[in-house]
Each structure stands twice: as structure tokens, then as C-alpha cells.
Coordinates of C-alpha atoms in Angstrom, one line a residue:
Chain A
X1 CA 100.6 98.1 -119.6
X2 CA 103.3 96.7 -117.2
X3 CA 105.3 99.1 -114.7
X4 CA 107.9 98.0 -112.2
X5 CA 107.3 98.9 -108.6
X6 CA 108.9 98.0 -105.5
X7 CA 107.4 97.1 -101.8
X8 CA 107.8 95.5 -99.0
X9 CA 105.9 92.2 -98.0
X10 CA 106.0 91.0 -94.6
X11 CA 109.3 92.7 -94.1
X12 CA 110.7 91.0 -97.3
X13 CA 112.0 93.5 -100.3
X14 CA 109.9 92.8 -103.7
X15 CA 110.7 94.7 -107.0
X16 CA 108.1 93.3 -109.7
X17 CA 106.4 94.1 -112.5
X18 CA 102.8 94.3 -112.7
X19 CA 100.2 94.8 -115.0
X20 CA 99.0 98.6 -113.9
X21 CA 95.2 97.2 -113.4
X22 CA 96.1 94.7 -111.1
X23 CA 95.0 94.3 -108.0
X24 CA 97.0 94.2 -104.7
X25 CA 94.6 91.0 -103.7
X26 CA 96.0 89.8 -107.6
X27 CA 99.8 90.6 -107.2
X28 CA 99.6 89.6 -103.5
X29 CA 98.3 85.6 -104.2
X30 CA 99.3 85.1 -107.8
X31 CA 102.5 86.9 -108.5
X32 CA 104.2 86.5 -104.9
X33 CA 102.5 83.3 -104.2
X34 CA 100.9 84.3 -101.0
X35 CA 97.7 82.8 -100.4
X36 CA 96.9 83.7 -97.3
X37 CA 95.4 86.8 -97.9
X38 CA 92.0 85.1 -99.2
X39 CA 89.6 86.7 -102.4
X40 CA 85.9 86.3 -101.6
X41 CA 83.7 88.7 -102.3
X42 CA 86.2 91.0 -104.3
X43 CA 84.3 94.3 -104.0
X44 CA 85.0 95.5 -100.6
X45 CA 82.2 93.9 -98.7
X46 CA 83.9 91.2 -97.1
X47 CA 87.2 92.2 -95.4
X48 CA 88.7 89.0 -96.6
X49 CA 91.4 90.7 -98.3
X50 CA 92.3 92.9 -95.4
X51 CA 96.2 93.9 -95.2
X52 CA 97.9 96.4 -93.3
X53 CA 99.9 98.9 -95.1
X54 CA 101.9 101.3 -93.8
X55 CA 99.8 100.2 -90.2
X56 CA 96.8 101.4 -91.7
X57 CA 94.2 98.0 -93.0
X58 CA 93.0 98.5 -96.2
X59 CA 91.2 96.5 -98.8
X60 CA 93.6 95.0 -100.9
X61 CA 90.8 94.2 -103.6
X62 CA 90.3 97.6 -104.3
X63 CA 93.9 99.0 -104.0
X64 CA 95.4 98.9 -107.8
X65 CA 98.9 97.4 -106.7
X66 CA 100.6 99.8 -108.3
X67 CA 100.0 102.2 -105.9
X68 CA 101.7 100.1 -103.1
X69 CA 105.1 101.3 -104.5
X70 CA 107.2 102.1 -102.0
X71 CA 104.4 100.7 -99.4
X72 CA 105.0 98.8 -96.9
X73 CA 102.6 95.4 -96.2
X74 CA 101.9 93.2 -93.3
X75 CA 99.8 90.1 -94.9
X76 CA 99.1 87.0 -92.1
X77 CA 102.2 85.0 -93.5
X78 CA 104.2 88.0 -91.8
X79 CA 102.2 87.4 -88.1
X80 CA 103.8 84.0 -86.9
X81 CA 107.2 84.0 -85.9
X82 CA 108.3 81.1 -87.7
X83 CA 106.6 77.9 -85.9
X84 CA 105.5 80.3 -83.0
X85 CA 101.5 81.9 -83.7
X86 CA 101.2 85.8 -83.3
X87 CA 99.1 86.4 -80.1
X88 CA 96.1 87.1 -81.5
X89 CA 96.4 84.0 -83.9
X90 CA 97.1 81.6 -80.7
X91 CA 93.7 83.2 -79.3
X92 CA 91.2 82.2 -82.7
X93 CA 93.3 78.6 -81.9
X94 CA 92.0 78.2 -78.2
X95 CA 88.4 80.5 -78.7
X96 CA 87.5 78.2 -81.4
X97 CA 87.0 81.5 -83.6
X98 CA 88.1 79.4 -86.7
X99 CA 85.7 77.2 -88.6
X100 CA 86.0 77.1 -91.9
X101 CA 89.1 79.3 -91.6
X102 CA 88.3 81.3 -94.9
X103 CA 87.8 84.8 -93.7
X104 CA 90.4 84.2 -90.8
X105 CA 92.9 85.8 -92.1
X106 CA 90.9 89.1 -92.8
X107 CA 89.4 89.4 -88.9
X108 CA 93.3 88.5 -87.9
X109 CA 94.3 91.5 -89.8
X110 CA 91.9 93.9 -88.8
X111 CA 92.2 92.7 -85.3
X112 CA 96.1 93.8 -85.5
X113 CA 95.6 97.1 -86.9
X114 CA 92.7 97.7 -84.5
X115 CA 94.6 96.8 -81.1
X116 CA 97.5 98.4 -82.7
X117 CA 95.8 101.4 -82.4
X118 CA 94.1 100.3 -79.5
X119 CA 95.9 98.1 -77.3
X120 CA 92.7 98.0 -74.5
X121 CA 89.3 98.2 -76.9
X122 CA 85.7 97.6 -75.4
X123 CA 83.7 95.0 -77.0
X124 CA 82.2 97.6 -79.2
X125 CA 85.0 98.4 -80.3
X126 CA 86.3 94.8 -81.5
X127 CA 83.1 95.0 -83.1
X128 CA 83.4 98.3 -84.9
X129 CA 87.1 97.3 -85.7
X130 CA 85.8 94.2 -87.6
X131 CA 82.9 95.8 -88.8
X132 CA 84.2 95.1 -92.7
X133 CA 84.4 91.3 -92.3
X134 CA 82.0 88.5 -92.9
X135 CA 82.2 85.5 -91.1
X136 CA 79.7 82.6 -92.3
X137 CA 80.0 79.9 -90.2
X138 CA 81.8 80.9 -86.5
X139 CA 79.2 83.6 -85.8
X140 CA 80.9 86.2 -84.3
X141 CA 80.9 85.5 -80.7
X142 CA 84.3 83.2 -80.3
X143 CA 85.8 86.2 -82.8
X144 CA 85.4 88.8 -80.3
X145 CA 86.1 86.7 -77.5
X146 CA 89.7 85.9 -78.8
X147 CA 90.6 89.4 -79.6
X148 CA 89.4 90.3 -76.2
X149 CA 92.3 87.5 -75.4
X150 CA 94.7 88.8 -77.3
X151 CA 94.3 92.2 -76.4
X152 CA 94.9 90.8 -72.7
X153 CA 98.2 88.1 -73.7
X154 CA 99.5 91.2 -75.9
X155 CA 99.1 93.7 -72.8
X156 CA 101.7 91.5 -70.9
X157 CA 105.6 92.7 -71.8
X158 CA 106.5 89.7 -74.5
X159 CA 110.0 89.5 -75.1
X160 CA 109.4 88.0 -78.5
X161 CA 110.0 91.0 -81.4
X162 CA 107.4 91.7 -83.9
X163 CA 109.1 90.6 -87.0
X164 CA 108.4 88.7 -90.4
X165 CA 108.5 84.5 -90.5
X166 CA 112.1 83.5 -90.3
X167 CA 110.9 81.0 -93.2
X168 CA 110.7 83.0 -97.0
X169 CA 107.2 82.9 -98.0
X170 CA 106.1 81.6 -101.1
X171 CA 107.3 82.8 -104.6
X172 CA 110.2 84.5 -103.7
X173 CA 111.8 87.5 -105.1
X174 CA 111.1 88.3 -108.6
Chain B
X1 CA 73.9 93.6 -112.6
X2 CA 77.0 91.7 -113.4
X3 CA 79.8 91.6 -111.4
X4 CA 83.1 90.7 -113.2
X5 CA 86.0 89.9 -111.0
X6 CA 89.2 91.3 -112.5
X7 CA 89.2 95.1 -113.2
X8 CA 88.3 95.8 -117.2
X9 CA 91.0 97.5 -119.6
X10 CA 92.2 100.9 -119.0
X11 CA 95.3 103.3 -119.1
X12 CA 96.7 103.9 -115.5
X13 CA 98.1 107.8 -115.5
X14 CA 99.5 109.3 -111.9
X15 CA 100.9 113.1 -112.9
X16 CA 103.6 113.4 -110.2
X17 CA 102.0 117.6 -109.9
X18 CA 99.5 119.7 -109.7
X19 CA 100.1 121.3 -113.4
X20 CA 100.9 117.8 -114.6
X21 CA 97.6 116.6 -113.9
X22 CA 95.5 119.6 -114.7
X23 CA 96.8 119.7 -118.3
X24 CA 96.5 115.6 -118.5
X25 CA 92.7 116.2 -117.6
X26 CA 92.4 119.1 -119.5
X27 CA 93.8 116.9 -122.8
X28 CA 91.4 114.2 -122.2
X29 CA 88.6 115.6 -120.3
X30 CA 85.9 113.1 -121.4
X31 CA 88.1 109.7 -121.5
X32 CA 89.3 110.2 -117.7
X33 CA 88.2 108.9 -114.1
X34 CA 89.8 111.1 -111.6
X35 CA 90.7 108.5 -108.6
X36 CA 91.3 109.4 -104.8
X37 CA 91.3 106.8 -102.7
X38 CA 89.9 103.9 -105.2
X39 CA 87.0 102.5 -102.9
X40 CA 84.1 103.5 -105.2
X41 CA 85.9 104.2 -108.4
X42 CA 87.6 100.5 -108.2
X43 CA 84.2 99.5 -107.2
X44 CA 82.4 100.5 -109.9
X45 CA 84.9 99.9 -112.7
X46 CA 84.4 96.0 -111.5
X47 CA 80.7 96.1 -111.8
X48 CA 81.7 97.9 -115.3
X49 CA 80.0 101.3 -114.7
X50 CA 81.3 104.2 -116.0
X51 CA 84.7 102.8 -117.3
X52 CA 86.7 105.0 -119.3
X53 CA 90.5 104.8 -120.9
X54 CA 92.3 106.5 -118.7
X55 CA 92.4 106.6 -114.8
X56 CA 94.0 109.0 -113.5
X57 CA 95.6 108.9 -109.8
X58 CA 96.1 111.7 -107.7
X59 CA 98.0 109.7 -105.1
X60 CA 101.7 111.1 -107.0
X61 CA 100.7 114.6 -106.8
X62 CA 102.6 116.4 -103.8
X63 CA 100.8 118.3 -101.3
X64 CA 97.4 117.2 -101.3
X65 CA 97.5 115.2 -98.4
X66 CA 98.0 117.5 -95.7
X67 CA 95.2 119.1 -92.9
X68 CA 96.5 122.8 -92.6
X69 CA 95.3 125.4 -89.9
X70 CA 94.5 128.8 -91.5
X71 CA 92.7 131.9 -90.0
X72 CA 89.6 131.6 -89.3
X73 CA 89.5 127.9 -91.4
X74 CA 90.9 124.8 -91.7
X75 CA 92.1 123.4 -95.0
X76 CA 92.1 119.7 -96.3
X77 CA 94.0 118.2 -98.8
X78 CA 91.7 116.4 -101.4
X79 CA 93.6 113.1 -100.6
X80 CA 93.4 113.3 -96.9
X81 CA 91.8 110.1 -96.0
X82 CA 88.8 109.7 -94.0
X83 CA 90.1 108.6 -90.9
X84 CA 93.1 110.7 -90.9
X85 CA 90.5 113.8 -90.6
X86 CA 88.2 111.9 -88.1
X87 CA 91.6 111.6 -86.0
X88 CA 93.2 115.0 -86.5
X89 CA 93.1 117.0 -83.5
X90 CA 92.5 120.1 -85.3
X91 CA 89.4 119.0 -87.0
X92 CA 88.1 116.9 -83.4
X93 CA 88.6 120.7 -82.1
X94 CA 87.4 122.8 -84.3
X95 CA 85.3 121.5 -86.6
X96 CA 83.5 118.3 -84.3
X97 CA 81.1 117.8 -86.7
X98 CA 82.8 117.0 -89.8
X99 CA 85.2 114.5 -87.3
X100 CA 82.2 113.2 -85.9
X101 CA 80.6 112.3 -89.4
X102 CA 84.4 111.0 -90.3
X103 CA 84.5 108.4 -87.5
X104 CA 81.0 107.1 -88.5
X105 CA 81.3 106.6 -92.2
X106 CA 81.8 103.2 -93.4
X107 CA 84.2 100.7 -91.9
X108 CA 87.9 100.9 -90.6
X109 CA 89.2 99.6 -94.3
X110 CA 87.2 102.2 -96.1
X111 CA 88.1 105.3 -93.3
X112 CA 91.9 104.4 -94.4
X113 CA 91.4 104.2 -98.0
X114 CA 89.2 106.3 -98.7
X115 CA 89.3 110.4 -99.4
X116 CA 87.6 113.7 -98.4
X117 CA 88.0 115.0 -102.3
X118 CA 86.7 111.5 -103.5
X119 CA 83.5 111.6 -101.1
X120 CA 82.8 114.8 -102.3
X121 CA 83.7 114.7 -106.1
X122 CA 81.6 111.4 -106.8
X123 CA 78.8 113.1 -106.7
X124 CA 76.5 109.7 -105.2
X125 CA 73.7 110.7 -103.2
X126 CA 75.5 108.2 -100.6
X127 CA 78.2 110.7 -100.2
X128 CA 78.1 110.9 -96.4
X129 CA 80.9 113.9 -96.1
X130 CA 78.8 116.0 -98.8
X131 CA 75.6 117.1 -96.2
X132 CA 78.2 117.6 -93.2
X133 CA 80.4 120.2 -95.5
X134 CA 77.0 121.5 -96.9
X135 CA 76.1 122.7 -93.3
X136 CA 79.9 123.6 -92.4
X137 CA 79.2 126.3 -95.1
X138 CA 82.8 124.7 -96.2
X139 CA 84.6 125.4 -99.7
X140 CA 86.0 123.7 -102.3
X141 CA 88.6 124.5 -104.8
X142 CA 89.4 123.2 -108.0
X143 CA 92.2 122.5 -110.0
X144 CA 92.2 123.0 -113.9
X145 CA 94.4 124.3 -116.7
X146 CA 93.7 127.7 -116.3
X147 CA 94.7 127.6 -112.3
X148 CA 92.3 127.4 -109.4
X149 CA 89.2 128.4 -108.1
X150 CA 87.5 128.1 -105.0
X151 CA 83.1 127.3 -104.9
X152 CA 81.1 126.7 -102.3
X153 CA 80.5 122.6 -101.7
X154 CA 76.9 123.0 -102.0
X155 CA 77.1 124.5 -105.4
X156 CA 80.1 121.9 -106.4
X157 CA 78.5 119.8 -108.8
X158 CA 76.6 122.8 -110.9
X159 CA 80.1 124.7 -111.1
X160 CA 82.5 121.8 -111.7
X161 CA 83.5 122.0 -115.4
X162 CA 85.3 119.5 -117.4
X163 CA 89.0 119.4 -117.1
X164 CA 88.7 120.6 -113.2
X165 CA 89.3 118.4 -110.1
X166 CA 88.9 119.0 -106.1
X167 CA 92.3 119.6 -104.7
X168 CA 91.4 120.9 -101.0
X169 CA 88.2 121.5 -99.0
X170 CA 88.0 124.7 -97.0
X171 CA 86.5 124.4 -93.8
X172 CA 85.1 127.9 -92.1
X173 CA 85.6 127.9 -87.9
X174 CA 82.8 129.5 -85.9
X175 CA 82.9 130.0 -82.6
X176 CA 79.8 129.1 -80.9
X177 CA 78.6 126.8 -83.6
X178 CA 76.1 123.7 -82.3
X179 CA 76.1 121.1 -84.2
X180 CA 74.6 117.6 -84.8
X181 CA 74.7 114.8 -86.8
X182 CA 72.6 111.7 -87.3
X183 CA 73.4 108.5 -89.8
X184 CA 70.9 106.1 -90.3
X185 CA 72.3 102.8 -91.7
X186 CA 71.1 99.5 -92.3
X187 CA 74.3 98.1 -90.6
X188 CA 75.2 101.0 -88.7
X189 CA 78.7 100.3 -88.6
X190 CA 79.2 99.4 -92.3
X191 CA 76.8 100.7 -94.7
X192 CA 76.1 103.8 -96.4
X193 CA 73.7 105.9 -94.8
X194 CA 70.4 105.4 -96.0
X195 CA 69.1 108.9 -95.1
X196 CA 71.5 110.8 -92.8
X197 CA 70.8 115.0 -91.4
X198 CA 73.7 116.9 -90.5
X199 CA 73.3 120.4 -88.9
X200 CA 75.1 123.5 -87.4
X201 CA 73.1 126.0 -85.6
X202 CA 74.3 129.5 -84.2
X203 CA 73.2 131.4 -81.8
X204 CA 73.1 132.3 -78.3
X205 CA 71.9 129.5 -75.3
X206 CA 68.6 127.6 -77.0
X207 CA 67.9 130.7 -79.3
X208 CA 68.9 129.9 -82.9
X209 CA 70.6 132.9 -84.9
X210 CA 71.0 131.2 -87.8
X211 CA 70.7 127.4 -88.6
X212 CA 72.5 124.8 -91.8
X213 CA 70.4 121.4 -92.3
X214 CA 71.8 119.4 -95.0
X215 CA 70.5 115.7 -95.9
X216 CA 72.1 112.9 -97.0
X217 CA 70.7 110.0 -98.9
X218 CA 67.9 112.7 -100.8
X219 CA 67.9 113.0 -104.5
X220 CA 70.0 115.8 -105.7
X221 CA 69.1 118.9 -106.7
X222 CA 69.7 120.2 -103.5
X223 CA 70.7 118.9 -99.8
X224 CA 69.7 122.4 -97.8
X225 CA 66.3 122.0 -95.6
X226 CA 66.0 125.4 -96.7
X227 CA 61.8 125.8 -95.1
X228 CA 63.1 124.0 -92.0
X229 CA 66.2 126.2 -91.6
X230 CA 64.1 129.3 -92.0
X231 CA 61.0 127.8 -89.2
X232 CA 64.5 128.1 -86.5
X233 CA 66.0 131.1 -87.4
X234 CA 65.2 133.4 -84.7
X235 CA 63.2 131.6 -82.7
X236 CA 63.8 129.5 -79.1
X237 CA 64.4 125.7 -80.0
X238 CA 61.8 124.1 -77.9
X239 CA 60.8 120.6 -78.8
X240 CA 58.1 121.3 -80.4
X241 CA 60.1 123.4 -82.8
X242 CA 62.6 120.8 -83.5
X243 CA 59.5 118.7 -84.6
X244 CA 58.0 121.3 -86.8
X245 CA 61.1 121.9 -88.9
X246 CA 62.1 118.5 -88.9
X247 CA 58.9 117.4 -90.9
X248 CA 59.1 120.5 -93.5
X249 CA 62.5 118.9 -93.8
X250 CA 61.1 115.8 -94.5
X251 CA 58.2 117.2 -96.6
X252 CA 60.5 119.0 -99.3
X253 CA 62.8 116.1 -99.3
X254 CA 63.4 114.7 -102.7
X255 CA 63.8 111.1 -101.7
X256 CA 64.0 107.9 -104.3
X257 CA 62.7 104.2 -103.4
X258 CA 65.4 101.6 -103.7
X259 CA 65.8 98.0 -103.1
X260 CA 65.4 98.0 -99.3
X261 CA 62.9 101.2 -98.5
X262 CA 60.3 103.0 -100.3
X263 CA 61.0 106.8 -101.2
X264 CA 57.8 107.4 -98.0
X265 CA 59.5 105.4 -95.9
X266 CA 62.4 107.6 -96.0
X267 CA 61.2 110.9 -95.8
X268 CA 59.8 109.2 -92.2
X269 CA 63.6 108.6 -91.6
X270 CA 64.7 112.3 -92.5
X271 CA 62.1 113.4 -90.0
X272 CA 63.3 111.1 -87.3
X273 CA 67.1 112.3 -88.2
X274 CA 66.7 115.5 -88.3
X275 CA 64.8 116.0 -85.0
X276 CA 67.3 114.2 -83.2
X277 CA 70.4 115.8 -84.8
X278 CA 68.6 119.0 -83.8
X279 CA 67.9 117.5 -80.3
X280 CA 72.0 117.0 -80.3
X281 CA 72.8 120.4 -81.2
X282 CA 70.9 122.0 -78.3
X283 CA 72.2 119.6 -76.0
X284 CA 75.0 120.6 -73.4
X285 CA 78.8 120.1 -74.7
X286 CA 77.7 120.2 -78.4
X287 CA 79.4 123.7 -79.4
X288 CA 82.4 123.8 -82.1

């Protein structure tokens, strides 16, 4: 059965329709096109699928999509400010928190909604904020040591807005 | 067990009331999954256990997601997520155990997503919210067709009939009420607790009035340390004490082996769990 619904992704107005047992991980990379938000494990083990919606990060592999009507979504296509990395992006770059780069996007998600609750956590906090991802190859070291990082770049007063890519994303309007 | 990674076929229903969805769930009692926040429901509908044709959301129906301050109580909406409560300054103040228990279930994703009413309503002996609220003496009501009735959360899954779902859990205040609560988790910070002990004591300096210990991770029928709550009442809780009802606790424990520990092995962990949790309650600082 398919129902229209409407949301925002990365700042970016959406109405679709979806099949009601989608997925938000399913609508998110096959119907809008974007990718970045990665399907590994697909039962909520993993945190590779973490979004934030409505600031809160939630697994998008176990959120039917329908249920994001009206919902608003941050995915890592809507960190970087066009050519210019988010903060806590730049800091996986120079920690060397990136390997194999699969579950990236899931720790870089979970590290915004943590230090946007949080702007000053204590390493076990990092930890317990990225408790839900898996990372097989970086360890987890260089992960906590560039959110520490970010949390210190992001504590300066950046002049640069918080907004969505100035380039569309993938798949466009529907 | 299989594992399939696209959701199987069913009938997506979200009744944008409270009437709505009782009579919904009253017409197909037997061919709906009531879903809260998803996280096991979604979960298990992948792995293909327990699918049936309709799902039916509660995340349309007003109200239900709201933390209220009544006399004597506080009330939580059945969709009130996990970390919502763990964060509410009401609950942190009046009731710090069940926002203690909040903050240490699961992960960040599954605080956000997930619900009080779902914890409690899935009836898993993983439900980590269920021994807390057993030992908070707290309510539950339910929702059907013929209007609502409130049960205690202990007696939940005996009273809950078909075509009835959890709309709010009723939290009594005490003042003066210790309280402790241990979790014991393979990954502390992301699994399920593997055994955890959750108790309130009242009572006057190290004397215990009266004392609630409710397990986690034990084989239902029953969650209450009754023998161990009975060896405290009354009595001065010197170590020695704590030790002696924490291993009648373990002792009546109804505890089942899975993949990682052996049903023995567990019972060792309820005693360890329970001792400290009392250890916590009589601890300076622990009252409310």
C-alpha cells in the first residue's frame, strides 16, 4: 500500500510516495538517492544508518518512513557546506578516524546529535554517545579523538551558518 | 534464525485518536501488532517473528506523549520516549530511579526511538523499564473499547486482555523513598541487561520499613524478590543483611540459560546485583 508523505531532508522539501513498509534507510538511499546514509547491519546493531530527526538520532532501519511525515532529517549530505567539511567531518579527515569509511557517516551523525546536546562531553561520554556504532577497521581510538577535536574547533564562535549543501543532493524532488 | 532484510507484507494502520484506535484493535484483536516506538517490533518483523496483517501505530494518536505532574504521582504518556523521561526534570526529581534506569538502557538511537508503553507492553524478559516500575509500585492503564482501566504494572501481562493497549504509566511519589538500581550488560553501554535488580526501600535512616526488589532478565511469572523483601522489612540494613536477601533473591529466581550464560551463572549475577543495588539505596544522597 502506497501513501504520500512529506518531509524535510537536509533542509530540502520532499513530498513522495512510499510504500507504507518501507524503511527510512529504504526511502532515504533508493527513492531520494542519498547514499550516504550506509545499510549494514539493518537491525539496529550497527548505527550505520544513524540520522537525526527532529535533533534527536535515530535508527533509520527501524523507523517505517512513513512515520517521518512531517519530520524533519539531517542525513551527512546536509553537514558540508558545499565544498567546505562540517567540523566534526574536517576532524575524522586530520585524526585519521576514516578507514574504510563505511560506518563514517553513522559515528559523524551521532557525534552531531551528541555535542549538540553536549557541546563539552568527557571521553566517556563520546563513548557512550557512539555506543550504537560499529567500526571494523579504525578501532575506535582516532574516533574519539576527532570528536574531542571537533568539540574544541566547534567551541570557537564560527561565523559559518549551519545550513544544508548549497549543491541539491541526489534524486531531487519527486 | 533467518534474517531477511526488507520488512515482510503487512497493513500499516495509525488511528489519529484514542477511540479510533481502541475500536480498530477491538475489530481485529488477533491480526494486530500494537507499535510504539518500532525498535523491537521492526526488529522482529525482520527476523519474521510474530508478523501479523496489520500494524498499528500509535504515533497519530494525540496526547500520549506528554510527562504530566499529578498529586502525589507522575503520569507518562505510553509514547514518551526513553530518553525524554531519563531527561525530564520531573522524573530526575521525583522519581530518580525510573530516570536513572532510563539513562542506562540501550544506546542513544534506541533512548530516542524507543517508548515507556513499548518497553512495558512487549512483554520480553529484556524489558529493562518493567523491574524499575515493578518496584516504583507504578500503574498502568489501558485503553480498549469499553474505555479505560488502570492495573498495577506487576500484574500487567495477567490482566491485559485482547483488544486493550497501554496508554500511560502512573508513577506513585514517596517521599523518603531509597532506591537503587543495577544493570548488568555484556556491553554495558549497548546491550540489554542480562540480569538487572531494581529496588526502592522506605524507611527511616538504615532501618527498612518496607522494601520493592524487582529483577530483570528472570523468567516470568513473577519479577518481585518477594523472600528477600520480607528478610529487610523491619530490620537495620547491615551488610550482612544486604547479603542474606540478595541470595534468597537469587535462590527463587526463575532464570533461563541462553547463548552466552548458563541459567547458574545468572542467578550468581542476581545476587551480585541485588546486593549492590541495595548497597546503593542505603548509601548517602540516594532518597527520591
Amino acid at each position: 500500500m502506497k501513501q504520500e508523505m512529506e518531509f524535510t531532508v537536509n533542509g530540502e522539501h520532499y513530498t513522495v510516495r512510499v510504500d507504507t513498509r518501507r524503511t527510512l534507510l529504504e526511502v532515504l538511499r533508493e527513492t531520494l538517492g542519498l547514499t550516504g546514509t550506509k545499510e549494514m547491519c539493518n537491525k539496529g546493531d550497527c548505527g550505520g544508518c544513524t540520522v537525526i530527526m527532529d535533533g534527536k538520532p535515530i535508527l533509520s532501519c527501524l523507523t517505517l518512513a512513513i512515520e517521518a511525515q512531517g519530520k524533519e532529517i539531517l542525513t551527512i549530505e546536509g553537514l558540508a557546506d558545499g565544498y567546505t567539511l562540517h567540523p566534526i567531518q574536517q576532524a575524522f579527515v586530520e585524526s585519521g578516524a576514516i578507514q574504510c569509511g563505511y560506518c563514517t557517516p553513522g559515528f559523524i551523525m551521532s557525534a552531531k546529535a551528541l555535542l549538540d546536546r553536549n557541546p563539552h562531553p568527557t571521553e566517556d561520554q563520546i563513548k557512550e554517545g557512539i555506543a550504537n556504532n560499529i567500526c571494523r577497521c579504525t578501532g575506535y581510538v582516532q574516533i574519539v579523538e576527532a570528536i574531542q577535536a571537533a568539540a574544541r574547533t566547534m567551541k570557537r564562535p564560527v561565523k559559518r551558518p549551519m545550513k544544508g549543501p548549497s549543491r541539491k543532493p541526489g534524486g531531487g524532488k519527486q | 534464525m533467518y534474517y531477511y532484510r526488507r520488512l515482510p507484507q503487512f497493513e500499516y494502520v495509525a488511528p489519529g485518536s484514542l477511540k479510533e484506535a481502541a475500536s480498530f484493535l477491538q475489530a481485529h484483536p488477533r491480526e494486530t501488532r500494537v507499535m510504539a516506538g518500532g525498535t523491537i517490533l521492526l526488529h522482529r518483523m525482520k527476523e519474521r517473528i510474530g508478523v501479523k496483517k496489520y500494524v498499528m501505530s500509535l504515533k497519530a494518536v494525540p496526547g500520549l506523549d506528554a510527562i504530566d505532574k499529578a498529586p502525589g504521582q507522575v503520569k507518562i504518556g505510553s509514547m514518551v520516549t526513553i530518553q525524554t523521561i531519563a531527561d525530564a526534570p520531573v522524573v530526575r526529581r521525583q522519581c530518580g530511579l525510573l530516570a536513572a534506569a532510563c539513562q542506562m538502557l540501550g544506546t542513544p538511537q534506541i533512548r530516542s526511538m524507543g517508548t515507556i508503553g513499548g518497553n512495558v507492553a512487549c512483554n520480553l524478559a529484556t524489558a529493562e523499564i518493567v523491574p524499575v516500575l515493578i518496584a516504583l509500585d507504578a500503574q498502568a492503564t489501558l485503553a480498549g473499547a469499553k474505555g479505560s482501566r488502570t492495573v498495577s504494572v506487576e500484574e500487567l501481562y495477567r490482566e491485559v486482555r485482547d483488544g486493550e493497549f497501554v496508554t500511560e504509566i502512573l508513577v506513585p511519589v514517596k517521599a523518603g523513598q531509597a532506591w537503587g538500581y543495577e544493570k548488568w550488560a555484556m556491553r554495558k553501554r549497548f546491550d540489554y541487561a542480562t540480569v538487572s535488580a531494581a529496588v526502592a526501600i522506605a524507611g527511616t535512616g538504615r532501618v527498612c520499613k518496607d522494601a520493592k526488589i524487582a529483577l530483570g532478565g528472570v523468567t516470568l511469572p513473577t519479577r518481585r524478590a518477594r523472600r528477600a523483601e520480607e528478610i529487610l522489612k523491619g530490620r537495620s540494613l547491615t551488610n550482612r543483611l544486604i547479603v542474606e536477601a540478595a541470595e534468597a533473591a537469587a535462590e527463587d529466581a526463575r532464570t533461563g540459560a541462553d547463548i552466552h550464560f548458563t541459567a547458574e551463572y545468572k542467578k550468581e549475577l542476581i545476587k551480585v546485583m541485588v546486593s549492590r543495588a541495595l548497597k546503593q539505596a542505603v548509601s548517602p544522597g540516594k532518597e527520591g
